[in-house]
Amino acid sequence: MEFLAQKIAIGIGQALFVLLSAPLFTSLMKKVKAHFQCRFGPGLLQGYYDIWKLLKKDAVISEHASWVFKTTPYVVFSATFIAAVIVPSFAVVLPTAGIGDAIIVIYLLGLARFFTAIAGLDTGSSFGGMGSSREMMISSLAEPVTMTGLFVLAAAAGSTDFGGIITKSLVTGHVQPAYLLLFPAFLIIAVAETGRVPVDNPATHLELTMVHEAMILEYTGRHLALIEWAGALKLTLLLTIIANVFFPWGIAESMAWPAVMVGIFAITAKVGLLAIGIAAMESMIAKLRLFRVPELIGGAFVLAMLALIIRTTGIG
Amino acid sequence: MTEAFFVVVLVAYLIGTVLPLVFYSNNRINIPIAHAFALIASGAGIIASVLALTGATAVTVTIFPSPVFGATSLSLDGLSAFFLLTISLVSLAVSIYATPYMVKTAGKRSAAGFGALYNLFLLSLVMVVTVDNAFYFVVFWELMTLTSYFLVVFDYKKIQTARAGFQYLVMTHVGTAFILFSLIALSVHAGGFSFAGFKAAQASLPMGLKNAIFISALLGFSTKAGLVPLHVWLPRAHPAAPSHVSALMSGVMIKTGIYGLIRVLFDFLSPTPWWWGLLILILAMVSAILGVMYALMEHDIKRLLAFHSVENVGIIMMGVGLAVIFSSFGFVPAALLSLTAALFHLINHAIFKGLLFLGAGSIQYSTGTKNIEELGGLIKRMPTTAALFLIGSLAISAIPPFNGFASEWLTFQSILQANLIGDVSLQLIVLLAVPALALTGGLAATCFVKAFGITFLSLPRSERAANAKEVPVPMLVGMAILGLLCLALGVGSPVFIPIPWHVATSFFNGASEMPSFNPLLLRLPNSQGHASMSLLLVAALLAVVSLASVVLTGLRGKRSVTTGPTWDCGIPEVTPRMQYSAAAFTRPLKIVFSAIYQPRRQVEVESEASPYFPLSISYESSLYPVFERQLYRRFINTLVRMARRARMIQAGNINLYLAYIFATLVILLVFVWR
């Protein structure tokens, strides 16, 4: 009984942890980028202030919009949140992991994306359509890379559950060639899926370069707050996957409190470091032209396929 | 019990075939009658198939015995009952939908013949999947092909329809020829037409003959199923038919090809060599990817859906191919899993594709057009249709918690079993199915964002779309049944999956550990670990979290939600012409995949003095599928050339023909004399 209570506590704890830590990481990235631009930049709590401010504001909705536009923020937020809850962050075996495996996480993000894209088309603005069209192009090219990468991991672990995948990387311990190839592939996918430089620029509102921002251009008030929060959650979730699969150090293997505390500290540090890395990379490279993006993703695909071949042939 | 319901199915369809003809001149009577009997038959079909699937023994109904070809008996074993269930579920919804739709479509023409053919078509479908005699299988197969041909050419005065019908007729008959060859070869070997005889004689089949039978069965059945490169008739014929018939053809009829292939592969030709499975798998991957790619470029909603059928048949066939590969190496649980995935996706596709075609029919019903570039804003004019079409779109894009995701998830799990295969190069090719399936899923989602977004959202792009009205209640009910099934088979997948699993077990010897399907979770025993997934939990959590976020974000004081104009960069007013069109939406992917599409476009700019102030711009873009150009054009050209040569002996002179007859006679006499 006590065990069950602890399980539930950890499940809820994980949900609250990802929910509440997500805005921190996006603020951290903004801070790092500001540093590269020789600015002070906003504080680390700015992400929370922004969401709080948006929640307080009135909302304006386009007169052409339908219920799709109004429901989308809630669908996007809940789908992303559930996906984030499934991914183990500070403990390997999470009670929430029973909801689903790696495949469902990817497809829940697909649900969020589908709704964002149709909401982009809903207002009749050409920006929305442009954003939807581009986002769907990028994501449909990214999906084979993600799935191939996950299958390399799943084939090694014999399971598509994240628990199994992370346990496998904990057990193997040493650096493996397949993982070395997968790491950059996953990083590219994370950058593409969260709409960051060089694929997209989250800071831009220049018409012709927008992708993700163009889709959500019409959102205001609490709707925008939810979408922004979901965006932060998605970034955190993808970075958590990368952190725990490639650097599983520190993750709690039991449900004892000390291990869990170490786990929480470890995951915050790992995701934080990855966020800083991506922000630094963003500051140093330029955004790619839209039709160069397939080449980047194609490169990631080649890496994932190489990992698959290495894994299958047993070279590594 | 089961027999009784099954007889009701047959009798109701027969009455439904005859009775509408009695009221030939009155559409008000013959249309409801035709669909009422089809409805009774479908209802009975659902009950009969569920009883047969849950019961222990196979059920057989004998219709009439023939001294030469054996008794015609229709039997409901596991596979037949599963297909009967698929047919009946879709035809139930379609028959409810069809009455108001046909009243409008037929207009002043009599719909009696159409109603009769509709019932006969459904009857032939049922008989094809239940008959256990090769001779009658071919008879019913032909009946199915011919009745569906006449249903397709209902609108025969349109030149495209007539041509599509002709192409359909030619293609399927070439396919039938191959099927005929494989069944005759089997019956010669077995010394009889009965399927039981085929089954008994399979062990003694010589390998060469077995391969020949497989190849011709694959060619024949995949023509019907619409596998690339034999699918060319499908995107033409399906859209030409009235929409509810398209729903049946795309949802159900093409599945008879898969039925035939599964029957021949696992019942008559086992054990199968692994390369058969590999061949099927490769064709399936190509089908899935090319199907969705051409669907993406299609702006005629029904042609778009037809191309998606090619894609989904590819996904189903992936499961079939994997099952063949695994079973040839003796990995029974993996083979079972793959065949289960295939069967599950098959029924799921029937349901969501049925729903989407009915949705397309509703769009056509209220706007009179199938071209999505002329639509827009329908969500405000046809809210229920829009919601149901959205469910279908989510299901076909494999988005949780709907049924399409559940079966694609199982397919992914089957591919993961490739770990078991010892041969590394084979394992690698099998694993290529992962990116293939993922790319298919991603592109399908893109395609349905386009199809739903351009059709239903934003501003109407034409008068027709602006004046659209919601369709009559029976049409909505028909769609709602399928929409509910999309959700039910998704969240209820652990309850449903044991059914195709049991059907699949009948093909493999040796009991195998059953994955635990408790109503909450779906757990699979993998080679080393397990995978779990619960769409019920996901659906429940989605509902709870979204409700909670609605409530929690609503808590903070009083804030208004005002409506305002869409941001237009300061231009006075947003007009429908500023919106993204379907062509614009898919243009990035057209550029990315231009090597496959090889698009041609023509832009003509007319300007007077300065090129910056054009008077008129005309833009024309066309896609002509590469394989059609490379494969079919060449074949047809050769055929025509040969026919021209053959014309030389047909001079039209009666003396010459008499000479031919005389020569033939002499040759025959010499031949016999000897």
GROMACS .gro file of C-alpha atoms in nm, chain A residues 64-202:
model
  139
   64HIS     CA    1  -1.338   3.387  -3.953
   65ALA     CA    2  -1.221   3.131  -3.698
   66SER     CA    3  -1.427   2.828  -3.603
   67TRP     CA    4  -1.429   2.605  -3.297
   68VAL     CA    5  -1.115   2.436  -3.427
   69PHE     CA    6  -0.923   2.754  -3.350
   70LYS     CA    7  -1.063   2.774  -2.997
   71THR     CA    8  -1.008   2.407  -2.908
   72THR     CA    9  -0.661   2.380  -3.053
   73PRO     CA   10  -0.470   2.538  -2.758
   74TYR     CA   11  -0.625   2.292  -2.516
   75VAL     CA   12  -0.566   1.990  -2.740
   76VAL     CA   13  -0.209   2.096  -2.809
   77PHE     CA   14  -0.137   2.157  -2.446
   78SER     CA   15  -0.287   1.834  -2.318
   79ALA     CA   16  -0.133   1.614  -2.591
   80THR     CA   17   0.212   1.761  -2.531
   81PHE     CA   18   0.172   1.738  -2.156
   82ILE     CA   19   0.071   1.371  -2.168
   83ALA     CA   20   0.361   1.294  -2.400
   84ALA     CA   21   0.594   1.469  -2.154
   85VAL     CA   22   0.454   1.272  -1.863
   86ILE     CA   23   0.526   0.940  -2.035
   87VAL     CA   24   0.896   1.016  -2.087
   88PRO     CA   25   1.098   0.922  -1.778
   89SER     CA   26   1.279   1.229  -1.655
   90PHE     CA   27   1.428   1.164  -1.310
   91ALA     CA   28   1.343   0.796  -1.256
   92VAL     CA   29   1.381   0.505  -1.499
   93VAL     CA   30   1.065   0.324  -1.409
   94LEU     CA   31   0.783   0.566  -1.386
   95PRO     CA   32   0.430   0.464  -1.298
   96THR     CA   33   0.312   0.689  -1.581
   97ALA     CA   34   0.522   0.500  -1.834
   98GLY     CA   35   0.245   0.239  -1.855
   99ILE     CA   36   0.037   0.486  -2.054
  100GLY     CA   37   0.246   0.424  -2.358
  101ASP     CA   38   0.578   0.377  -2.523
  102ALA     CA   39   0.810   0.582  -2.742
  103ILE     CA   40   0.587   0.548  -3.047
  104ILE     CA   41   0.287   0.700  -2.877
  105VAL     CA   42   0.498   0.992  -2.753
  106ILE     CA   43   0.595   1.075  -3.111
  107TYR     CA   44   0.239   1.038  -3.234
  108LEU     CA   45   0.096   1.247  -2.950
  109LEU     CA   46   0.325   1.524  -3.067
  110GLY     CA   47   0.175   1.449  -3.409
  111LEU     CA   48  -0.172   1.512  -3.266
  112ALA     CA   49  -0.059   1.847  -3.129
  113ARG     CA   50   0.100   1.937  -3.461
  114PHE     CA   51  -0.208   1.835  -3.661
  115PHE     CA   52  -0.426   2.068  -3.459
  116THR     CA   53  -0.178   2.355  -3.468
  117ALA     CA   54  -0.161   2.319  -3.845
  118ILE     CA   55  -0.536   2.318  -3.902
  119ALA     CA   56  -0.573   2.610  -3.662
  120GLY     CA   57  -0.320   2.793  -3.879
  121LEU     CA   58  -0.549   2.745  -4.175
  122ASP     CA   59  -0.860   2.839  -3.980
  123THR     CA   60  -0.834   3.215  -3.977
  124GLY     CA   61  -0.798   3.263  -4.350
  125SER     CA   62  -0.469   3.445  -4.311
  126SER     CA   63  -0.202   3.360  -4.563
  127PHE     CA   64   0.057   3.354  -4.283
  128GLY     CA   65  -0.126   3.073  -4.110
  129GLY     CA   66  -0.140   2.869  -4.427
  130MET     CA   67   0.224   2.935  -4.498
  131GLY     CA   68   0.325   2.826  -4.150
  132SER     CA   69   0.112   2.512  -4.162
  133SER     CA   70   0.241   2.414  -4.501
  134ARG     CA   71   0.604   2.454  -4.400
  135GLU     CA   72   0.566   2.295  -4.060
  136MET     CA   73   0.398   1.989  -4.207
  137MET     CA   74   0.669   1.957  -4.471
  138ILE     CA   75   0.946   1.971  -4.213
  139SER     CA   76   0.775   1.735  -3.973
  140SER     CA   77   0.683   1.475  -4.232
  141LEU     CA   78   1.047   1.463  -4.336
  142ALA     CA   79   1.162   1.449  -3.975
  143GLU     CA   80   0.932   1.166  -3.877
  144PRO     CA   81   1.120   0.885  -4.057
  145VAL     CA   82   1.441   1.000  -3.887
  146THR     CA   83   1.281   1.000  -3.543
  147MET     CA   84   1.124   0.659  -3.590
  148THR     CA   85   1.437   0.503  -3.738
  149GLY     CA   86   1.640   0.637  -3.448
  150LEU     CA   87   1.391   0.511  -3.195
  151PHE     CA   88   1.393   0.171  -3.361
  152VAL     CA   89   1.767   0.143  -3.328
  153LEU     CA   90   1.725   0.207  -2.957
  154ALA     CA   91   1.420  -0.018  -2.931
  155ALA     CA   92   1.591  -0.301  -3.117
  156ALA     CA   93   1.881  -0.281  -2.873
  157ALA     CA   94   1.651  -0.279  -2.575
  158GLY     CA   95   1.398  -0.526  -2.717
  159SER     CA   96   1.122  -0.289  -2.623
  160THR     CA   97   0.973   0.036  -2.742
  161ASP     CA   98   0.910   0.144  -2.383
  162PHE     CA   99   1.130   0.430  -2.270
  163GLY     CA  100   1.199   0.248  -1.945
  164GLY     CA  101   1.353  -0.041  -2.136
  165ILE     CA  102   1.547   0.186  -2.369
  166ILE     CA  103   1.701   0.388  -2.086
  167THR     CA  104   1.778   0.078  -1.880
  168LYS     CA  105   1.961  -0.058  -2.183
  169SER     CA  106   2.178   0.252  -2.212
  170LEU     CA  107   2.243   0.235  -1.838
  171VAL     CA  108   2.351  -0.127  -1.865
  172THR     CA  109   2.570  -0.096  -2.173
  173GLY     CA  110   2.737   0.202  -2.013
  174HIS     CA  111   3.025   0.243  -2.253
  175VAL     CA  112   3.010   0.458  -2.563
  176GLN     CA  113   2.871   0.271  -2.862
  177PRO     CA  114   2.914   0.360  -3.230
  178ALA     CA  115   2.541   0.338  -3.302
  179TYR     CA  116   2.468   0.583  -3.020
  180LEU     CA  117   2.741   0.818  -3.136
  181LEU     CA  118   2.574   0.838  -3.475
  182LEU     CA  119   2.227   0.875  -3.331
  183PHE     CA  120   2.312   1.161  -3.098
  184PRO     CA  121   2.361   1.427  -3.370
  185ALA     CA  122   2.062   1.286  -3.561
  186PHE     CA  123   1.837   1.330  -3.258
  187LEU     CA  124   1.978   1.673  -3.191
  188ILE     CA  125   1.892   1.785  -3.546
  189ILE     CA  126   1.543   1.643  -3.508
  190ALA     CA  127   1.493   1.818  -3.176
  191VAL     CA  128   1.602   2.146  -3.332
  192ALA     CA  129   1.373   2.094  -3.634
  193GLU     CA  130   1.074   1.982  -3.430
  194THR     CA  131   1.092   2.271  -3.186
  195GLY     CA  132   1.139   2.529  -3.458
  196ARG     CA  133   1.481   2.661  -3.369
  197VAL     CA  134   1.772   2.794  -3.576
  198PRO     CA  135   1.885   2.675  -3.832
  199VAL     CA  136   1.544   2.534  -3.928
  200ASP     CA  137   1.321   2.807  -3.795
  201ASN     CA  138   1.370   3.109  -3.575
  202PRO     CA  139   1.153   3.137  -3.264
   0.00000   0.00000   0.00000
